[in-house]
Coordinates of C-alpha atoms in Angstrom, one line a residue:
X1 CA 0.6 17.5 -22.1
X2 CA 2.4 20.6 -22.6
X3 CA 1.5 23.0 -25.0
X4 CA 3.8 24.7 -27.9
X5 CA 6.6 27.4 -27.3
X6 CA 3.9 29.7 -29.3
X7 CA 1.3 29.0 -27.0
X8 CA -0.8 27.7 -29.9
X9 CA -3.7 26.3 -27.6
X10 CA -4.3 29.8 -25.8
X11 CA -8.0 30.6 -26.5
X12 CA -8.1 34.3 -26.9
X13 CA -11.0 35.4 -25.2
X14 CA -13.7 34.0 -23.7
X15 CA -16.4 34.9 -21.6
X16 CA -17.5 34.1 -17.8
X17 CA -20.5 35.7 -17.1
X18 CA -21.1 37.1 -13.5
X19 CA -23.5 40.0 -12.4
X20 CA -22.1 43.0 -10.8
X21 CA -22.1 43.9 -7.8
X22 CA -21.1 47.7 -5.7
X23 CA -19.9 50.5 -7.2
X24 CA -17.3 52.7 -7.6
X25 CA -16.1 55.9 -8.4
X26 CA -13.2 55.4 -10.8
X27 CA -13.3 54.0 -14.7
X28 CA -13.5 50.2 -15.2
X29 CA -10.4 47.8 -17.3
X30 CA -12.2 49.0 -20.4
X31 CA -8.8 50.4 -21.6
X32 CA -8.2 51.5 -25.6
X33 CA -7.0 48.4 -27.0
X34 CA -10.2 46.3 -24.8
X35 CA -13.9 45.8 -25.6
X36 CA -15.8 47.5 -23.3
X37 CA -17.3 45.4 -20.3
X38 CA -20.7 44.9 -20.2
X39 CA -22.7 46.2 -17.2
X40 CA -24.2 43.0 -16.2
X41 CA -21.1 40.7 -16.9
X42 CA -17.4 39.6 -16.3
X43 CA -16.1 40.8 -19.7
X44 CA -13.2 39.3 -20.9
X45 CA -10.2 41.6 -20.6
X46 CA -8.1 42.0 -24.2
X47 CA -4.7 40.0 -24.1
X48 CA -4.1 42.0 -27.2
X49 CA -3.6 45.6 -25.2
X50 CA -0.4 46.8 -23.6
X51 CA -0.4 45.7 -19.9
X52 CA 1.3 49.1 -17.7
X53 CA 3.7 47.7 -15.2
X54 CA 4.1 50.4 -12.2
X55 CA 7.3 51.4 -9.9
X56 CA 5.8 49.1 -7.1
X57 CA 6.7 51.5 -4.2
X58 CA 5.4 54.2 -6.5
X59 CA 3.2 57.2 -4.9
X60 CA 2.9 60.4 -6.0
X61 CA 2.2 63.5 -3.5
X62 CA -1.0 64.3 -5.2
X63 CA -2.2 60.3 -4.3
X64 CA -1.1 61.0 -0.8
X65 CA -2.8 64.0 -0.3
X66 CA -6.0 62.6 -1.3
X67 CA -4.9 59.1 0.8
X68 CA -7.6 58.7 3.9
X69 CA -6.7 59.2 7.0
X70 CA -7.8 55.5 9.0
X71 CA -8.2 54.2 12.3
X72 CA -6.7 51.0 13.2
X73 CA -8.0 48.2 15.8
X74 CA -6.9 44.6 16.5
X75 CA -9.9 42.9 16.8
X76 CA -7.8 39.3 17.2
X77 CA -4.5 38.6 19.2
X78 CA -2.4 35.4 19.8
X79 CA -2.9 34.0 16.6
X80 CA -0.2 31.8 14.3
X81 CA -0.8 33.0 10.7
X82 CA -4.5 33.4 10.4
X83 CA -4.6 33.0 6.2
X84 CA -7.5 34.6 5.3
X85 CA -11.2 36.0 6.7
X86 CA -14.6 35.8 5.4
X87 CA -17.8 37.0 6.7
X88 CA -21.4 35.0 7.6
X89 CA -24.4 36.9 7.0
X90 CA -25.2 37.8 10.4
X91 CA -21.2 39.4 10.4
X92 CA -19.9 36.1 12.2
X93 CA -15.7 36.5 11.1
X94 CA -14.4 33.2 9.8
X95 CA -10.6 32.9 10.4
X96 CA -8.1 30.6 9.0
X97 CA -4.8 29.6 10.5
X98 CA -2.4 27.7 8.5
X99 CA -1.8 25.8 11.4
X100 CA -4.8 24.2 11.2
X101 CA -7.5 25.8 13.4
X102 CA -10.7 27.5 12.0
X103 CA -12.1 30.6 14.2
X104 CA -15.1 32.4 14.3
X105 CA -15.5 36.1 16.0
X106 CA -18.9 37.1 16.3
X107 CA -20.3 40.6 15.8
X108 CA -20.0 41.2 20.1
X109 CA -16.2 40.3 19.8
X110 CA -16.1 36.7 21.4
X111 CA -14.1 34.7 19.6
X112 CA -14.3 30.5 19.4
X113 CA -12.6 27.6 17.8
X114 CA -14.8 26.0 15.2
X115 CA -14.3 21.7 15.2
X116 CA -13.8 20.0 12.2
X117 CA -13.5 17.0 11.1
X118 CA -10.4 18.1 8.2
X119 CA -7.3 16.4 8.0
X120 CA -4.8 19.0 7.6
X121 CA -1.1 19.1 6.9
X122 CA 0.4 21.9 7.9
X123 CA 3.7 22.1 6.3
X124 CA 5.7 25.1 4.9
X125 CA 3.5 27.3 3.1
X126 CA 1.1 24.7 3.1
X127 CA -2.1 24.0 5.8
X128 CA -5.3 25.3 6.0
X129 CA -5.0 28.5 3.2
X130 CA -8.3 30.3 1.4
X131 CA -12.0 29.9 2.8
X132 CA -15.0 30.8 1.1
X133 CA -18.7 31.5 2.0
X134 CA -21.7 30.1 0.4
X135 CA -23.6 32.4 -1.5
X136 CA -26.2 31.0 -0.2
X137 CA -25.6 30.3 2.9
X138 CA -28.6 30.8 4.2
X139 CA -30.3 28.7 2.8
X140 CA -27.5 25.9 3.2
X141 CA -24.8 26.7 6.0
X142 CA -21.8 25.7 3.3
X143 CA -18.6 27.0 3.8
X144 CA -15.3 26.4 1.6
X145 CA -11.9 25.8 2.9
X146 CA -8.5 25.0 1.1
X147 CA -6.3 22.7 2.9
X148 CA -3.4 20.5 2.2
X149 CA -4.0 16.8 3.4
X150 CA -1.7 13.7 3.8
X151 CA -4.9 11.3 4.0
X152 CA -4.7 10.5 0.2
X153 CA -2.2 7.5 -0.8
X154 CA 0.2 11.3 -1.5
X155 CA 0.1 14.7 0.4
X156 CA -2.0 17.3 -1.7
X157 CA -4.4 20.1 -1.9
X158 CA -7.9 20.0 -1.7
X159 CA -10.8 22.3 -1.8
X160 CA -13.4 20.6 0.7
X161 CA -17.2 22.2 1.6
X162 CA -18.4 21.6 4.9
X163 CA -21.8 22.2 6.6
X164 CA -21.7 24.3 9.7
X165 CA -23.9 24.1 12.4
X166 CA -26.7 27.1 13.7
X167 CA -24.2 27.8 16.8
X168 CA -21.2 28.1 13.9
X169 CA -19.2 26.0 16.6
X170 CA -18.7 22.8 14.3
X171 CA -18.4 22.3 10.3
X172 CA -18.8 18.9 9.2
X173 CA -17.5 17.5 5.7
X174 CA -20.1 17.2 3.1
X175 CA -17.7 16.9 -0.2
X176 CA -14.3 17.0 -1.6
X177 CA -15.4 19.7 -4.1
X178 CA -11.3 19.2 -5.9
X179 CA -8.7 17.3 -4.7
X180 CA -5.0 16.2 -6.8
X181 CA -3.8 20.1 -6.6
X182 CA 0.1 19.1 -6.4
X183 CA 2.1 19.3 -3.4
X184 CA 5.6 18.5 -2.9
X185 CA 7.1 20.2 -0.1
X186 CA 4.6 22.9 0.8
X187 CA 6.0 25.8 -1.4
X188 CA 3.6 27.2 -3.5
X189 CA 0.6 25.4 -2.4
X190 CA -1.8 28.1 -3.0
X191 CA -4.7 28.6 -1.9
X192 CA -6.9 31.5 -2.7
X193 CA -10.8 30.7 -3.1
X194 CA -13.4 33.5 -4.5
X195 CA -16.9 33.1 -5.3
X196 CA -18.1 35.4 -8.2
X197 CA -21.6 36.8 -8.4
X198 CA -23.0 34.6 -10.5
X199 CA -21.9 31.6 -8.1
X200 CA -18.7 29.9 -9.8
X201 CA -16.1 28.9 -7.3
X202 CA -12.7 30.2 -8.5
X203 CA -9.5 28.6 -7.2
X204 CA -5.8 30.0 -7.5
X205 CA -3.5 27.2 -7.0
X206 CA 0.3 27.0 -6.5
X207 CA 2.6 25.5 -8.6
X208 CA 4.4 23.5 -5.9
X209 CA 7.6 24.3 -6.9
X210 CA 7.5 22.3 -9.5
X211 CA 8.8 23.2 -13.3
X212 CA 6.4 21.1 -15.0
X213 CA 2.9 22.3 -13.3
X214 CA 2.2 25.7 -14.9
X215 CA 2.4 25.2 -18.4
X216 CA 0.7 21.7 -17.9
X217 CA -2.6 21.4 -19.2
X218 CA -3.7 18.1 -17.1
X219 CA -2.2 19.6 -13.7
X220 CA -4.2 21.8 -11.6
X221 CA -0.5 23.5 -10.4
X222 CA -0.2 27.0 -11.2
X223 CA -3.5 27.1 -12.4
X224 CA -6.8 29.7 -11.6
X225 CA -9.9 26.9 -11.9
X226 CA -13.5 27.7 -12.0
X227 CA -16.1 25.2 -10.7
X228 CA -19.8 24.9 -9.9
X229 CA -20.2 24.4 -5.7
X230 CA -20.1 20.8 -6.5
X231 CA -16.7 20.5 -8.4
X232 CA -17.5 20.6 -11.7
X233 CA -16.5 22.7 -14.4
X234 CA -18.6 25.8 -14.6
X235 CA -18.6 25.8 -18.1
X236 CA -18.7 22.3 -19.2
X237 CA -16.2 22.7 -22.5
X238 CA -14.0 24.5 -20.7
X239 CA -11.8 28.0 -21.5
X240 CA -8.7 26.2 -22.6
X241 CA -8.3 24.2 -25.6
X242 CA -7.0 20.4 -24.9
X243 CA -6.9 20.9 -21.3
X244 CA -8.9 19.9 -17.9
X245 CA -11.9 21.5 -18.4
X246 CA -11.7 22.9 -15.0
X247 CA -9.0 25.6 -15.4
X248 CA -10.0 28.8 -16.4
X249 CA -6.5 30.3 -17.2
X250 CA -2.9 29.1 -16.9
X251 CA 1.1 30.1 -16.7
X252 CA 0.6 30.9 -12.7
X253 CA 3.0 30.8 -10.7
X254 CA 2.0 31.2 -6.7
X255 CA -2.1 32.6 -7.1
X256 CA -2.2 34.8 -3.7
X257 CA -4.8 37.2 -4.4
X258 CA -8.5 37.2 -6.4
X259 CA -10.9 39.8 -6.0
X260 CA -13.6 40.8 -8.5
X261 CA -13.4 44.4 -9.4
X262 CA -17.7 46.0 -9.2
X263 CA -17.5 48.3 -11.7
X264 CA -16.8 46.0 -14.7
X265 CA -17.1 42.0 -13.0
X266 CA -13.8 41.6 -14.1
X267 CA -11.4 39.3 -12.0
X268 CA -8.4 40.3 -10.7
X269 CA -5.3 38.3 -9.6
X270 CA -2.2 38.6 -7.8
X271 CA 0.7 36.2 -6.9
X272 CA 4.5 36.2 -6.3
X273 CA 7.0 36.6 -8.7
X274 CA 10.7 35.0 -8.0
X275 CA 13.7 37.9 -8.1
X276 CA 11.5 40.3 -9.7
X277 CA 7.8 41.1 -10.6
X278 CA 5.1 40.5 -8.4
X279 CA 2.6 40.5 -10.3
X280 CA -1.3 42.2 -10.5
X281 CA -3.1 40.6 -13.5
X282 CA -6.7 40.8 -15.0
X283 CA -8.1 37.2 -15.7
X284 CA -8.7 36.4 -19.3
X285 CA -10.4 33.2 -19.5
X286 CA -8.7 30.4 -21.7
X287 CA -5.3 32.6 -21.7
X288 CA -1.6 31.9 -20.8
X289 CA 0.0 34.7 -18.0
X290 CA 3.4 33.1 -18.8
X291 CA 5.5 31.4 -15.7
X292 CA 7.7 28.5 -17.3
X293 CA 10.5 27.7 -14.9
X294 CA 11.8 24.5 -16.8
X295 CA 14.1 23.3 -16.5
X296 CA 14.8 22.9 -13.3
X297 CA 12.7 25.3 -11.8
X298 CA 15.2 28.3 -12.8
X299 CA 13.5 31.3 -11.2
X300 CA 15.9 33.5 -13.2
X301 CA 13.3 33.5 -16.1
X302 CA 11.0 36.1 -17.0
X303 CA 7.6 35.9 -14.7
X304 CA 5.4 36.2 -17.7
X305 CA 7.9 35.1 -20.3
X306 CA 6.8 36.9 -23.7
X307 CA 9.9 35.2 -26.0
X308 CA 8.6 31.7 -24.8
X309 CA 5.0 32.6 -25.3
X310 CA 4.2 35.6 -27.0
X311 CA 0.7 35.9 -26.9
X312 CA 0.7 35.6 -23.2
X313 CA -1.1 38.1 -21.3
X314 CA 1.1 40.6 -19.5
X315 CA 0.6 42.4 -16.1
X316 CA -1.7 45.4 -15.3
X317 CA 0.9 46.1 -12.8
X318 CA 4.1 44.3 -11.6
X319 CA 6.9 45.8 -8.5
X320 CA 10.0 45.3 -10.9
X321 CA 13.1 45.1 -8.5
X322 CA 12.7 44.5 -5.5
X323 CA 9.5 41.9 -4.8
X324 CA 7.2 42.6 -1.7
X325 CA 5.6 39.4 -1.8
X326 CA 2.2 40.6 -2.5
X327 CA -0.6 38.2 -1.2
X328 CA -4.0 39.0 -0.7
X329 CA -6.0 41.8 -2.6
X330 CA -9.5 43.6 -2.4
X331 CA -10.9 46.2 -4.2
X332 CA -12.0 49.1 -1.7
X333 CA -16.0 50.4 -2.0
X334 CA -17.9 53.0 -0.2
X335 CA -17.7 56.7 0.1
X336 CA -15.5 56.5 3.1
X337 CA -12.9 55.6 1.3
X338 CA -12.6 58.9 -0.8
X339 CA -10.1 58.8 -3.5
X340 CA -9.7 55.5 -2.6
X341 CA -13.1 54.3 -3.4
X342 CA -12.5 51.3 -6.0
X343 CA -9.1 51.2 -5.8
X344 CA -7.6 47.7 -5.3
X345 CA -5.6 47.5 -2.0
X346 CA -2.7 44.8 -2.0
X347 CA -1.1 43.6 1.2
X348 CA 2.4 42.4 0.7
X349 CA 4.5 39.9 2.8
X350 CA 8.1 40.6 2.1
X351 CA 7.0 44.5 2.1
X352 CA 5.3 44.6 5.2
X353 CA 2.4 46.9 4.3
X354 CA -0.4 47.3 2.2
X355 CA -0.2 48.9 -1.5
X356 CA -3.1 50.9 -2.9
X357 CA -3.6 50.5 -6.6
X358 CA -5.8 53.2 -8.6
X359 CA -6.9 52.3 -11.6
X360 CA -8.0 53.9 -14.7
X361 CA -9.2 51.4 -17.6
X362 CA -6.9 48.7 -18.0
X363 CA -4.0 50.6 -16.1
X364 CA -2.4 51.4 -12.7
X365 CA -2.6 55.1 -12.5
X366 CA -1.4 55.8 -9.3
X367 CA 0.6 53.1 -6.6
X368 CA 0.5 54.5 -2.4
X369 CA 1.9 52.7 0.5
X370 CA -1.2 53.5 3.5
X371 CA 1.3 54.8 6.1
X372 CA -0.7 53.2 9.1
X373 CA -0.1 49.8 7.7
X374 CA 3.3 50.2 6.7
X375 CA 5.8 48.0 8.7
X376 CA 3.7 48.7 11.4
X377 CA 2.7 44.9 12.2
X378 CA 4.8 42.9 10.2
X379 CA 4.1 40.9 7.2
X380 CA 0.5 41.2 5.9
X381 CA -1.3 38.4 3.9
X382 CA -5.2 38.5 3.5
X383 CA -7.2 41.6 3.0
X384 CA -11.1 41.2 3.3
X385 CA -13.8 44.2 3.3
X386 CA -16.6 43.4 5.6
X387 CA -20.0 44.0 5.1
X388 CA -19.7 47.4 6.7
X389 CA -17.2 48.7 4.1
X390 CA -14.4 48.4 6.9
X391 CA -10.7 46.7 5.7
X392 CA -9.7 43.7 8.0
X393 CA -6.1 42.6 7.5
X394 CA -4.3 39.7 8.3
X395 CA -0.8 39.5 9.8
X396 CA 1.9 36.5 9.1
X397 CA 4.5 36.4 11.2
X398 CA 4.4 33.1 12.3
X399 CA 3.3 33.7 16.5
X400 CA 1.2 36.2 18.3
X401 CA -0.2 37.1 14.9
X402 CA -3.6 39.5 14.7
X403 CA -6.5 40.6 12.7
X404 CA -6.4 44.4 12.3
X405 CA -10.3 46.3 11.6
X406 CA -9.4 49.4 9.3
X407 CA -11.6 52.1 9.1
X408 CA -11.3 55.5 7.4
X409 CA -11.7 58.4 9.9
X410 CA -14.9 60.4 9.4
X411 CA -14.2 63.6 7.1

């Protein structure tokens, strides 16, 4: 089912409430035209304010004065797209290649091949994508990966938790936590996976290239889904009127990037846009962001198409003309980090660096490219921030790829 031209189903707000975590030292979205966020909860951000779309390879000499000087060290080599890195308790690295292989580098540096029992299909953008850690994983050793996989009767994606073992040198399937995410020929699969604080699983899918998926309220294409651990919807009517009651907002077109900002527990998102307009959105839950490429997936449309739809939500930030591909996103904490400190870093594919976004309220204040990142190692797709407030970035250049430990030199 597909709803109206007016976007007549679009809840307006709702609420998803997660506990904060961190801190930081600059405002939170609580922007003029938004209610302000709680202190204990993901507020929903307003889709009623003006979204404030950026030069995308803006930066401004005061932001670069104020920019950290860092130190960077490959802590990984040889690797074929490693997708995206998440961290054990203990500070064990999990590592995803697309290519199939899951890697763990413990605290000492040694680094291992984890065996799984997965069936993966690796295939254009498609493979073994987004991972997530248990929140409590001590307790039960679950991790979460996002894979495509041809053992179905027809290739798709899948979220699928596995148990891994005391030595973290084998994860066995325990469930397939969603499965039916649309594939077609690996475009657009996908795959990012974020746990919130108050333990829902949230998934940004891909529309697989296909017209229909986004603005289809029974696909999971093009789609950001929350979901208790075991697959089921975290809030059992839903956020979206008429639809699965799994997906939390819709109107996506390529979900790269989800990171949940710790001053206000509001979610973040970024993805690709087509010829123009990556874009940086905050997640309003039961809301429309816009992407309608029908027919016949015409990428020349808008990225969040306000004639189709006007009560869609527009971007906090988008790059306008020309894309960089932006991918993976986290927001930056600690007092290392200086000015930096709760910014929201972006790496970016096509731009081969990584984009610092400050923020104040609802808006991009300030946009700096971090010099020691840019076009430096290639394209850049997952950016994590390890228990120790350090910034580990992921390259994808499809062979002798690495994992870069970014620190901020001491003041």
């Amino acid at each position: 089912m597909r709803p109206g031209r007016d976007a007549s189903l679009r809840r307006a707000v709702a609420t998803l409430a997660v506990a904060v975590v961190g801190s930081s030292v600059l405002a939170g979205c609580t922007g003029p035209d938004a209610p302000e966020a709680e202190p204990t909860s993901m507020s929903s951000a307003t889709s009623s304010g003006q979204a404030h779309t950026g030069d995308g390879a803006g930066s401004t000499e005061g932001a670069a004065a104020l920019a950290p000087r860092l130190d960077v060290e490959v802590v990984m080599e040889g690797l074929d797209i490693p997708w995206d890195v998440q961290f054990l308790p203990d500070g064990t690295a999990l590592v995803t290649e697309r290519t199939g292989r899951l890697l763990a580098r413990s605290p000492d540096g040694q680094v291992r091949q984890i065996s799984t029992d997965l069936s993966v299909l690796a295939s254009g953008e498609a493979g073994l994508l987004g991972i997530a850690v248990s929140p409590d994983f001590a307790q039960d050793r679950m991790i979460f990966l996002c894979h495509a996989s041809d053992s179905a009767a027809v290739p798709e994606v899948r979220v699928t938790r596995l148990a891994l073992d005391a030595g973290a040198t084998k994860a066995t399937t325990g469930r397939v936590v969603v499965d039916s995410l649309p594939f077609t020929s690996g475009r657009h699969s996908g795959c990012r996976l974020l746990f919130t604080p108050d333990g829902t699983l949230l998934v940004g899918t891909g529309d697989a290239a296909d017209e229909s998926n986004p603005q289809d309220l029974s696909s999971l294409g093009g789609k950001v889904l929350a979901l208790t651990p075991d697959g089921d919807p975290a809030e059992a009517a839903g956020s979206v009127e008429g639809a699965d009651a799994r997906i939390l907002t819709y109107g996506h077109r390529n979900v790269q990037g989800l990171a949940v900002q710790p001053t206000t527990g509001l979610v973040w998102e970024v993805e690709h846009g087509p010829d123009v307009d990556d874009e940086v959105n905050v997640l309003v839950p039961g809301s429309n962001y816009g992407w309608d490429p029908g027919p016949g997936y015409e990428e020349g449309v808008p990225m969040t198409d306000l004639q189709a739809f006007p009560d869609a939500v527009e971007a906090i930030w988008s790059s306008g003309d020309p894309t960089h591909a932006t991918s993976g996103a986290t927001f930056l904490q600690g007092e290392q980090w200086g000015a930096w400190a709760g910014a929201l870093a972006v790496a970016e594919l096509k731009g081969s660096g990584v984009t610092v976004l400050r923020v104040e309220g609802q808006q991009v204040s300030e946009a700096v490219r971090v010099p020691e990142l840019d076009g430096t190692y290639g394209r850049l797709r997952s950016l994590t921030l390890a228990p120790d407030g350090a910034l580990w970035v992921t390259s994808s250049n499809g062979g002798d790829d690495v994992v870069l430990r970014v620190v901020p030199q001491a003041r």
